């Protein structure tokens, strides 16, 4: 029996190695499929006919649907797409919704201040929040206020964590190219190692994690959307205060029409 034990241990090691290789291959396939989506979208925009304005909104929803679409991803559309959600909500109620959903929230101005802070703890708040919410599979939302240009401040804040980090983290295949392979672990400083070691992050939590962006205004015009929004899964929240369309009121029969009908020997019914 003792002679067999080393063989069993070796077989177990090889089995685990084969599983890791298979998993990596599966991630590579999913990553490649998401890259193909990017290429398809670029070709679609390039081949768009002159004067044709195709909506770049992926979904138009009510406020009550935010949880199902953004967090739970009921139906799997957002997860299949791969991009992080960018929410256009002129009512601003999405900000309150996520606040009461226990999501971490930053606004663009706050991130700009934190990124240049000389206090080490303050400067690392975004990183710590990202790690915490990836660990527990919770959403982290960033309020862009009413200007899409504020994304530049957010990008700078991410890049203060690591050069090029914003592009890495908003890549369409980020789940399979960065999160699940645990490539973010090189961001964990010695001070954070006890709270965020590699084995504290499981695949389920990383898959549930959501980085979302909220703009408290309507979506910009098509040209701006085509330039700035392709990296994001654009969602429009309907304004709850907008009036419903009014059905046209049936007009009363015109008296002159009645006279014409009688003159022709016809009787109007009704």
PDB file of C-alpha atoms in Angstrom:
ATOM      1  CA  UNK A   1       0.000   0.000   0.000  1.00  0.00           C
ATOM      2  CA  UNK A   2       2.868   2.347   0.811  1.00  0.00           C
ATOM      3  CA  UNK A   3       4.262   1.784  -2.671  1.00  0.00           C
ATOM      4  CA  UNK A   4       0.951   2.873  -4.207  1.00  0.00           C
ATOM      5  CA  UNK A   5       0.627   6.110  -2.217  1.00  0.00           C
ATOM      6  CA  UNK A   6       3.277   8.059  -4.197  1.00  0.00           C
ATOM      7  CA  UNK A   7       1.594   6.951  -7.419  1.00  0.00           C
ATOM      8  CA  UNK A   8      -1.779   8.147  -6.160  1.00  0.00           C
ATOM      9  CA  UNK A   9      -0.318  11.480  -5.099  1.00  0.00           C
ATOM     10  CA  UNK A  10       1.334  11.896  -8.490  1.00  0.00           C
ATOM     11  CA  UNK A  11      -1.929  11.007 -10.250  1.00  0.00           C
ATOM     12  CA  UNK A  12      -3.803  13.548  -8.117  1.00  0.00           C
ATOM     13  CA  UNK A  13      -1.284  16.265  -8.980  1.00  0.00           C
ATOM     14  CA  UNK A  14      -1.596  15.470 -12.674  1.00  0.00           C
ATOM     15  CA  UNK A  15      -5.387  15.476 -12.394  1.00  0.00           C
ATOM     16  CA  UNK A  16      -5.394  18.900 -10.754  1.00  0.00           C
ATOM     17  CA  UNK A  17      -2.971  20.183 -13.376  1.00  0.00           C
ATOM     18  CA  UNK A  18      -5.195  18.860 -16.170  1.00  0.00           C
ATOM     19  CA  UNK A  19      -8.238  20.536 -14.592  1.00  0.00           C
ATOM     20  CA  UNK A  20      -6.382  23.855 -14.439  1.00  0.00           C
ATOM     21  CA  UNK A  21      -5.354  23.533 -18.087  1.00  0.00           C
ATOM     22  CA  UNK A  22      -8.929  22.700 -19.116  1.00  0.00           C
ATOM     23  CA  UNK A  23     -10.298  25.648 -17.159  1.00  0.00           C
ATOM     24  CA  UNK A  24      -7.771  27.973 -18.747  1.00  0.00           C
ATOM     25  CA  UNK A  25      -8.750  26.701 -22.199  1.00  0.00           C
ATOM     26  CA  UNK A  26     -12.433  27.312 -21.427  1.00  0.00           C
ATOM     27  CA  UNK A  27     -11.657  30.857 -20.315  1.00  0.00           C
ATOM     28  CA  UNK A  28      -9.638  31.418 -23.485  1.00  0.00           C
ATOM     29  CA  UNK A  29     -12.585  30.300 -25.619  1.00  0.00           C
ATOM     30  CA  UNK A  30     -14.970  32.634 -23.780  1.00  0.00           C
ATOM     31  CA  UNK A  31     -12.451  35.455 -23.990  1.00  0.00           C
ATOM     32  CA  UNK A  32     -12.110  34.910 -27.743  1.00  0.00           C
ATOM     33  CA  UNK A  33     -15.897  34.895 -28.200  1.00  0.00           C
ATOM     34  CA  UNK A  34     -16.177  38.236 -26.415  1.00  0.00           C
ATOM     35  CA  UNK A  35     -13.422  39.695 -28.580  1.00  0.00           C
ATOM     36  CA  UNK A  36     -15.375  38.548 -31.638  1.00  0.00           C
ATOM     37  CA  UNK A  37     -18.389  40.441 -30.292  1.00  0.00           C
ATOM     38  CA  UNK A  38     -16.266  43.580 -30.173  1.00  0.00           C
ATOM     39  CA  UNK A  39     -15.200  43.095 -33.779  1.00  0.00           C
ATOM     40  CA  UNK A  40     -18.780  42.453 -34.888  1.00  0.00           C
ATOM     41  CA  UNK A  41     -19.962  45.638 -33.176  1.00  0.00           C
ATOM     42  CA  UNK A  42     -17.183  47.683 -34.775  1.00  0.00           C
ATOM     43  CA  UNK A  43     -18.027  46.310 -38.217  1.00  0.00           C
ATOM     44  CA  UNK A  44     -21.713  47.048 -37.663  1.00  0.00           C
ATOM     45  CA  UNK A  45     -20.954  50.656 -36.764  1.00  0.00           C
ATOM     46  CA  UNK A  46     -18.573  51.007 -39.712  1.00  0.00           C
ATOM     47  CA  UNK A  47     -21.117  49.619 -42.175  1.00  0.00           C
ATOM     48  CA  UNK A  48     -23.906  51.781 -40.838  1.00  0.00           C
ATOM     49  CA  UNK A  49     -25.533  53.675 -43.674  1.00  0.00           C
ATOM     50  CA  UNK A  50     -25.168  57.450 -43.861  1.00  0.00           C
ATOM     51  CA  UNK A  51     -27.960  59.174 -41.958  1.00  0.00           C
ATOM     52  CA  UNK A  52     -28.951  55.972 -40.201  1.00  0.00           C
ATOM     53  CA  UNK A  53     -29.050  56.408 -36.428  1.00  0.00           C
ATOM     54  CA  UNK A  54     -29.021  53.060 -34.723  1.00  0.00           C
ATOM     55  CA  UNK A  55     -29.566  53.147 -30.963  1.00  0.00           C
ATOM     56  CA  UNK A  56     -26.549  52.075 -28.949  1.00  0.00           C
ATOM     57  CA  UNK A  57     -28.717  51.371 -25.906  1.00  0.00           C
ATOM     58  CA  UNK A  58     -28.745  47.692 -25.028  1.00  0.00           C
ATOM     59  CA  UNK A  59     -31.829  47.866 -22.814  1.00  0.00           C
ATOM     60  CA  UNK A  60     -34.493  50.394 -21.814  1.00  0.00           C
ATOM     61  CA  UNK A  61     -35.972  49.510 -18.434  1.00  0.00           C
ATOM     62  CA  UNK A  62     -37.973  50.797 -15.483  1.00  0.00           C
ATOM     63  CA  UNK A  63     -36.316  51.632 -12.180  1.00  0.00           C
ATOM     64  CA  UNK A  64     -37.824  48.530 -10.581  1.00  0.00           C
ATOM     65  CA  UNK A  65     -35.926  46.365 -13.086  1.00  0.00           C
ATOM     66  CA  UNK A  66     -32.458  47.607 -12.066  1.00  0.00           C
ATOM     67  CA  UNK A  67     -31.823  44.734  -9.683  1.00  0.00           C
ATOM     68  CA  UNK A  68     -32.790  42.064 -12.220  1.00  0.00           C
ATOM     69  CA  UNK A  69     -30.847  43.641 -15.090  1.00  0.00           C
ATOM     70  CA  UNK A  70     -27.747  45.097 -13.433  1.00  0.00           C
ATOM     71  CA  UNK A  71     -27.145  42.957 -10.351  1.00  0.00           C
ATOM     72  CA  UNK A  72     -28.876  39.595 -10.808  1.00  0.00           C
ATOM     73  CA  UNK A  73     -28.536  39.629 -14.610  1.00  0.00           C
ATOM     74  CA  UNK A  74     -31.783  37.714 -15.044  1.00  0.00           C
ATOM     75  CA  UNK A  75     -31.739  36.192 -18.516  1.00  0.00           C
ATOM     76  CA  UNK A  76     -27.948  36.497 -18.709  1.00  0.00           C
ATOM     77  CA  UNK A  77     -27.863  39.204 -21.397  1.00  0.00           C
ATOM     78  CA  UNK A  78     -25.355  41.442 -19.646  1.00  0.00           C
ATOM     79  CA  UNK A  79     -23.110  38.569 -18.601  1.00  0.00           C
ATOM     80  CA  UNK A  80     -23.145  37.183 -22.112  1.00  0.00           C
ATOM     81  CA  UNK A  81     -22.234  40.616 -23.452  1.00  0.00           C
ATOM     82  CA  UNK A  82     -19.314  40.962 -21.029  1.00  0.00           C
ATOM     83  CA  UNK A  83     -19.264  44.741 -20.597  1.00  0.00           C
ATOM     84  CA  UNK A  84     -19.896  46.671 -17.393  1.00  0.00           C
ATOM     85  CA  UNK A  85     -23.222  48.556 -17.252  1.00  0.00           C
ATOM     86  CA  UNK A  86     -23.454  52.280 -17.954  1.00  0.00           C
ATOM     87  CA  UNK A  87     -26.836  53.539 -16.759  1.00  0.00           C
ATOM     88  CA  UNK A  88     -28.505  56.683 -18.082  1.00  0.00           C
ATOM     89  CA  UNK A  89     -31.115  57.850 -15.594  1.00  0.00           C
ATOM     90  CA  UNK A  90     -32.289  61.478 -15.860  1.00  0.00           C
ATOM     91  CA  UNK A  91     -34.380  61.084 -12.696  1.00  0.00           C
ATOM     92  CA  UNK A  92     -31.282  60.247 -10.635  1.00  0.00           C
ATOM     93  CA  UNK A  93     -33.242  57.649  -8.678  1.00  0.00           C
ATOM     94  CA  UNK A  94     -30.793  54.905  -9.638  1.00  0.00           C
ATOM     95  CA  UNK A  95     -28.239  56.481  -7.305  1.00  0.00           C
ATOM     96  CA  UNK A  96     -30.659  56.134  -4.392  1.00  0.00           C
ATOM     97  CA  UNK A  97     -31.617  52.612  -5.450  1.00  0.00           C
ATOM     98  CA  UNK A  98     -28.049  51.328  -5.298  1.00  0.00           C
ATOM     99  CA  UNK A  99     -27.417  53.173  -2.050  1.00  0.00           C
ATOM    100  CA  UNK A 100     -30.154  51.157  -0.363  1.00  0.00           C
ATOM    101  CA  UNK A 101     -28.986  47.990  -2.101  1.00  0.00           C
ATOM    102  CA  UNK A 102     -25.779  48.159  -0.024  1.00  0.00           C
ATOM    103  CA  UNK A 103     -23.653  48.796  -3.087  1.00  0.00           C
ATOM    104  CA  UNK A 104     -20.449  50.743  -2.623  1.00  0.00           C
ATOM    105  CA  UNK A 105     -20.731  54.139  -4.277  1.00  0.00           C
ATOM    106  CA  UNK A 106     -18.237  56.742  -5.353  1.00  0.00           C
ATOM    107  CA  UNK A 107     -18.834  59.846  -7.375  1.00  0.00           C
ATOM    108  CA  UNK A 108     -16.355  61.155  -9.923  1.00  0.00           C
ATOM    109  CA  UNK A 109     -15.368  64.201  -7.852  1.00  0.00           C
ATOM    110  CA  UNK A 110     -14.713  62.038  -4.813  1.00  0.00           C
ATOM    111  CA  UNK A 111     -12.452  59.727  -6.822  1.00  0.00           C
ATOM    112  CA  UNK A 112     -10.547  62.712  -8.188  1.00  0.00           C
ATOM    113  CA  UNK A 113      -9.846  63.926  -4.640  1.00  0.00           C
ATOM    114  CA  UNK A 114      -8.907  60.479  -3.315  1.00  0.00           C
ATOM    115  CA  UNK A 115      -6.519  59.788  -6.178  1.00  0.00           C
ATOM    116  CA  UNK A 116      -4.355  62.816  -5.341  1.00  0.00           C
ATOM    117  CA  UNK A 117      -4.592  62.468  -1.571  1.00  0.00           C
ATOM    118  CA  UNK A 118      -1.320  62.302   0.324  1.00  0.00           C
ATOM    119  CA  UNK A 119      -2.945  60.079   2.926  1.00  0.00           C
ATOM    120  CA  UNK A 120      -2.084  56.477   2.041  1.00  0.00           C
ATOM    121  CA  UNK A 121      -5.306  55.049   3.461  1.00  0.00           C
ATOM    122  CA  UNK A 122      -7.495  57.523   1.594  1.00  0.00           C
ATOM    123  CA  UNK A 123      -5.620  57.001  -1.644  1.00  0.00           C
ATOM    124  CA  UNK A 124      -6.197  53.241  -1.449  1.00  0.00           C
ATOM    125  CA  UNK A 125      -9.947  53.479  -0.758  1.00  0.00           C
ATOM    126  CA  UNK A 126     -10.955  52.664  -4.334  1.00  0.00           C
ATOM    127  CA  UNK A 127      -8.637  49.655  -4.486  1.00  0.00           C
ATOM    128  CA  UNK A 128      -9.805  48.341  -1.110  1.00  0.00           C
ATOM    129  CA  UNK A 129     -13.437  48.765  -2.141  1.00  0.00           C
ATOM    130  CA  UNK A 130     -12.844  46.921  -5.410  1.00  0.00           C
ATOM    131  CA  UNK A 131     -11.150  44.032  -3.617  1.00  0.00           C
ATOM    132  CA  UNK A 132     -13.846  43.853  -0.942  1.00  0.00           C
ATOM    133  CA  UNK A 133     -16.719  43.796  -3.408  1.00  0.00           C
ATOM    134  CA  UNK A 134     -14.995  41.303  -5.697  1.00  0.00           C
ATOM    135  CA  UNK A 135     -14.463  39.107  -2.656  1.00  0.00           C
ATOM    136  CA  UNK A 136     -18.136  39.160  -1.667  1.00  0.00           C
ATOM    137  CA  UNK A 137     -19.653  39.412  -5.155  1.00  0.00           C
ATOM    138  CA  UNK A 138     -21.292  42.787  -4.548  1.00  0.00           C
ATOM    139  CA  UNK A 139     -21.786  45.790  -6.867  1.00  0.00           C
ATOM    140  CA  UNK A 140     -19.633  48.896  -6.873  1.00  0.00           C
ATOM    141  CA  UNK A 141     -21.247  51.892  -8.560  1.00  0.00           C
ATOM    142  CA  UNK A 142     -19.675  55.130  -9.761  1.00  0.00           C
ATOM    143  CA  UNK A 143     -21.784  58.251 -10.193  1.00  0.00           C
ATOM    144  CA  UNK A 144     -20.719  60.282 -13.231  1.00  0.00           C
ATOM    145  CA  UNK A 145     -23.323  62.932 -12.391  1.00  0.00           C
ATOM    146  CA  UNK A 146     -24.762  64.563 -15.520  1.00  0.00           C
ATOM    147  CA  UNK A 147     -21.683  64.622 -17.745  1.00  0.00           C
ATOM    148  CA  UNK A 148     -20.209  61.652 -19.580  1.00  0.00           C
ATOM    149  CA  UNK A 149     -16.902  63.536 -19.790  1.00  0.00           C
ATOM    150  CA  UNK A 150     -16.483  62.809 -16.069  1.00  0.00           C
ATOM    151  CA  UNK A 151     -15.379  59.341 -17.122  1.00  0.00           C
ATOM    152  CA  UNK A 152     -11.951  60.914 -17.600  1.00  0.00           C
ATOM    153  CA  UNK A 153     -11.700  61.558 -13.852  1.00  0.00           C
ATOM    154  CA  UNK A 154     -12.726  57.987 -13.132  1.00  0.00           C
ATOM    155  CA  UNK A 155     -10.169  56.674 -15.608  1.00  0.00           C
ATOM    156  CA  UNK A 156      -7.436  58.727 -13.927  1.00  0.00           C
ATOM    157  CA  UNK A 157      -8.432  57.378 -10.503  1.00  0.00           C
ATOM    158  CA  UNK A 158      -8.198  53.773 -11.720  1.00  0.00           C
ATOM    159  CA  UNK A 159      -4.886  54.421 -13.430  1.00  0.00           C
ATOM    160  CA  UNK A 160      -3.510  55.818 -10.174  1.00  0.00           C
ATOM    161  CA  UNK A 161      -3.873  52.296  -8.790  1.00  0.00           C
ATOM    162  CA  UNK A 162      -1.864  50.872 -11.667  1.00  0.00           C
ATOM    163  CA  UNK A 163      -0.898  52.214 -15.071  1.00  0.00           C
ATOM    164  CA  UNK A 164      -3.487  51.199 -17.666  1.00  0.00           C
ATOM    165  CA  UNK A 165      -5.741  49.678 -15.003  1.00  0.00           C
ATOM    166  CA  UNK A 166      -8.930  51.328 -16.295  1.00  0.00           C
ATOM    167  CA  UNK A 167      -8.590  49.799 -19.760  1.00  0.00           C
ATOM    168  CA  UNK A 168      -7.741  46.436 -18.233  1.00  0.00           C
ATOM    169  CA  UNK A 169     -10.732  46.518 -15.909  1.00  0.00           C
ATOM    170  CA  UNK A 170     -13.207  47.712 -18.543  1.00  0.00           C
ATOM    171  CA  UNK A 171     -12.108  45.219 -21.168  1.00  0.00           C
ATOM    172  CA  UNK A 172     -15.042  43.187 -22.406  1.00  0.00           C
ATOM    173  CA  UNK A 173     -13.352  39.923 -21.444  1.00  0.00           C
ATOM    174  CA  UNK A 174     -12.268  41.120 -17.987  1.00  0.00           C
ATOM    175  CA  UNK A 175     -14.038  38.274 -16.180  1.00  0.00           C
ATOM    176  CA  UNK A 176     -12.066  35.604 -18.042  1.00  0.00           C
ATOM    177  CA  UNK A 177      -8.855  37.488 -18.747  1.00  0.00           C
ATOM    178  CA  UNK A 178      -8.352  39.183 -15.378  1.00  0.00           C
ATOM    179  CA  UNK A 179     -10.793  38.367 -12.576  1.00  0.00           C
ATOM    180  CA  UNK A 180     -11.133  34.581 -12.652  1.00  0.00           C
ATOM    181  CA  UNK A 181      -7.394  34.024 -13.297  1.00  0.00           C
ATOM    182  CA  UNK A 182      -6.825  36.219 -10.182  1.00  0.00           C
ATOM    183  CA  UNK A 183      -4.466  38.539 -12.049  1.00  0.00           C
ATOM    184  CA  UNK A 184      -5.576  41.368  -9.772  1.00  0.00           C
ATOM    185  CA  UNK A 185      -3.641  39.820  -6.888  1.00  0.00           C
ATOM    186  CA  UNK A 186      -0.554  41.806  -7.861  1.00  0.00           C
ATOM    187  CA  UNK A 187      -2.448  44.895  -6.646  1.00  0.00           C
ATOM    188  CA  UNK A 188      -2.704  43.546  -3.107  1.00  0.00           C
ATOM    189  CA  UNK A 189      -0.160  45.355  -0.973  1.00  0.00           C
ATOM    190  CA  UNK A 190       1.577  43.687   2.004  1.00  0.00           C
ATOM    191  CA  UNK A 191      -0.743  45.634   4.326  1.00  0.00           C
ATOM    192  CA  UNK A 192      -3.784  44.039   2.678  1.00  0.00           C
ATOM    193  CA  UNK A 193      -2.532  40.463   2.316  1.00  0.00           C
ATOM    194  CA  UNK A 194      -4.214  39.206   5.494  1.00  0.00           C
ATOM    195  CA  UNK A 195      -7.631  40.426   4.358  1.00  0.00           C
ATOM    196  CA  UNK A 196      -7.309  39.641   0.664  1.00  0.00           C
ATOM    197  CA  UNK A 197      -5.263  36.550  -0.019  1.00  0.00           C
ATOM    198  CA  UNK A 198      -5.920  34.623  -3.241  1.00  0.00           C
ATOM    199  CA  UNK A 199      -7.936  31.839  -1.609  1.00  0.00           C
ATOM    200  CA  UNK A 200     -10.490  34.299  -0.234  1.00  0.00           C
ATOM    201  CA  UNK A 201     -11.777  35.000  -3.749  1.00  0.00           C
ATOM    202  CA  UNK A 202     -14.028  32.331  -5.210  1.00  0.00           C
ATOM    203  CA  UNK A 203     -15.285  32.084  -8.776  1.00  0.00           C
ATOM    204  CA  UNK A 204     -18.905  32.652  -7.772  1.00  0.00           C
ATOM    205  CA  UNK A 205     -18.162  35.938  -6.012  1.00  0.00           C
ATOM    206  CA  UNK A 206     -15.982  37.205  -8.843  1.00  0.00           C
ATOM    207  CA  UNK A 207     -18.665  36.307 -11.382  1.00  0.00           C
ATOM    208  CA  UNK A 208     -21.348  38.134  -9.381  1.00  0.00           C
ATOM    209  CA  UNK A 209     -19.236  41.266  -8.923  1.00  0.00           C
ATOM    210  CA  UNK A 210     -20.471  44.285 -10.898  1.00  0.00           C
ATOM    211  CA  UNK A 211     -18.733  47.558 -11.636  1.00  0.00           C
ATOM    212  CA  UNK A 212     -21.410  50.001 -12.758  1.00  0.00           C
ATOM    213  CA  UNK A 213     -21.525  53.608 -13.902  1.00  0.00           C
ATOM    214  CA  UNK A 214     -24.499  55.938 -13.485  1.00  0.00           C
ATOM    215  CA  UNK A 215     -25.114  59.134 -15.422  1.00  0.00           C
ATOM    216  CA  UNK A 216     -27.953  61.275 -14.061  1.00  0.00           C
ATOM    217  CA  UNK A 217     -28.975  62.539 -17.486  1.00  0.00           C
ATOM    218  CA  UNK A 218     -30.291  61.274 -20.783  1.00  0.00           C
ATOM    219  CA  UNK A 219     -27.948  59.465 -23.108  1.00  0.00           C
ATOM    220  CA  UNK A 220     -25.870  61.813 -25.309  1.00  0.00           C
ATOM    221  CA  UNK A 221     -26.323  62.106 -29.049  1.00  0.00           C
ATOM    222  CA  UNK A 222     -25.452  59.232 -31.349  1.00  0.00           C
ATOM    223  CA  UNK A 223     -22.005  60.542 -32.280  1.00  0.00           C
ATOM    224  CA  UNK A 224     -20.896  60.787 -28.642  1.00  0.00           C
ATOM    225  CA  UNK A 225     -22.398  57.382 -27.891  1.00  0.00           C
ATOM    226  CA  UNK A 226     -20.435  55.840 -30.750  1.00  0.00           C
ATOM    227  CA  UNK A 227     -17.211  57.455 -29.553  1.00  0.00           C
ATOM    228  CA  UNK A 228     -17.384  57.036 -25.773  1.00  0.00           C
ATOM    229  CA  UNK A 229     -19.863  54.263 -24.989  1.00  0.00           C
ATOM    230  CA  UNK A 230     -18.829  51.102 -26.900  1.00  0.00           C
ATOM    231  CA  UNK A 231     -16.803  49.795 -23.907  1.00  0.00           C
ATOM    232  CA  UNK A 232     -19.993  49.759 -21.806  1.00  0.00           C
ATOM    233  CA  UNK A 233     -23.346  47.979 -21.720  1.00  0.00           C
ATOM    234  CA  UNK A 234     -25.621  51.007 -22.068  1.00  0.00           C
ATOM    235  CA  UNK A 235     -28.929  50.930 -20.184  1.00  0.00           C
ATOM    236  CA  UNK A 236     -31.596  53.629 -20.153  1.00  0.00           C
ATOM    237  CA  UNK A 237     -33.898  53.950 -17.136  1.00  0.00           C
ATOM    238  CA  UNK A 238     -37.266  55.363 -18.109  1.00  0.00           C
ATOM    239  CA  UNK A 239     -38.228  58.583 -16.395  1.00  0.00           C
ATOM    240  CA  UNK A 240     -41.028  57.640 -13.953  1.00  0.00           C
ATOM    241  CA  UNK A 241     -42.402  61.191 -14.103  1.00  0.00           C
ATOM    242  CA  UNK A 242     -42.676  61.279 -17.882  1.00  0.00           C
ATOM    243  CA  UNK A 243     -46.316  61.451 -19.010  1.00  0.00           C
ATOM    244  CA  UNK A 244     -47.736  58.391 -20.687  1.00  0.00           C
ATOM    245  CA  UNK A 245     -48.693  58.850 -24.318  1.00  0.00           C
ATOM    246  CA  UNK A 246     -52.317  59.940 -24.617  1.00  0.00           C
ATOM    247  CA  UNK A 247     -54.568  57.957 -26.916  1.00  0.00           C
ATOM    248  CA  UNK A 248     -56.161  60.094 -29.596  1.00  0.00           C
ATOM    249  CA  UNK A 249     -59.725  61.107 -28.728  1.00  0.00           C
ATOM    250  CA  UNK A 250     -62.393  59.993 -31.155  1.00  0.00           C
ATOM    251  CA  UNK A 251     -63.753  63.008 -32.950  1.00  0.00           C
ATOM    252  CA  UNK A 252     -67.462  63.776 -32.929  1.00  0.00           C
ATOM    253  CA  UNK A 253     -69.128  63.329 -36.324  1.00  0.00           C
ATOM    254  CA  UNK A 254     -69.036  66.534 -38.302  1.00  0.00           C
ATOM    255  CA  UNK A 255     -72.504  68.046 -38.863  1.00  0.00           C
ATOM    256  CA  UNK A 256     -71.620  68.864 -42.470  1.00  0.00           C
ATOM    257  CA  UNK A 257     -70.782  65.210 -43.063  1.00  0.00           C
ATOM    258  CA  UNK A 258     -74.233  64.245 -41.766  1.00  0.00           C
ATOM    259  CA  UNK A 259     -75.892  66.654 -44.191  1.00  0.00           C
ATOM    260  CA  UNK A 260     -73.814  65.326 -47.090  1.00  0.00           C
ATOM    261  CA  UNK A 261     -74.773  61.786 -46.168  1.00  0.00           C
ATOM    262  CA  UNK A 262     -78.478  62.671 -46.077  1.00  0.00           C
ATOM    263  CA  UNK A 263     -78.185  64.452 -49.425  1.00  0.00           C
ATOM    264  CA  UNK A 264     -76.798  61.261 -50.936  1.00  0.00           C
ATOM    265  CA  UNK A 265     -79.666  59.255 -49.493  1.00  0.00           C
ATOM    266  CA  UNK A 266     -77.423  57.604 -46.928  1.00  0.00           C
ATOM    267  CA  UNK A 267     -78.125  57.288 -43.238  1.00  0.00           C
ATOM    268  CA  UNK A 268     -75.205  57.395 -40.802  1.00  0.00           C
ATOM    269  CA  UNK A 269     -75.285  54.513 -38.367  1.00  0.00           C
ATOM    270  CA  UNK A 270     -74.189  54.917 -34.765  1.00  0.00           C
TER     271      UNK A 270
END
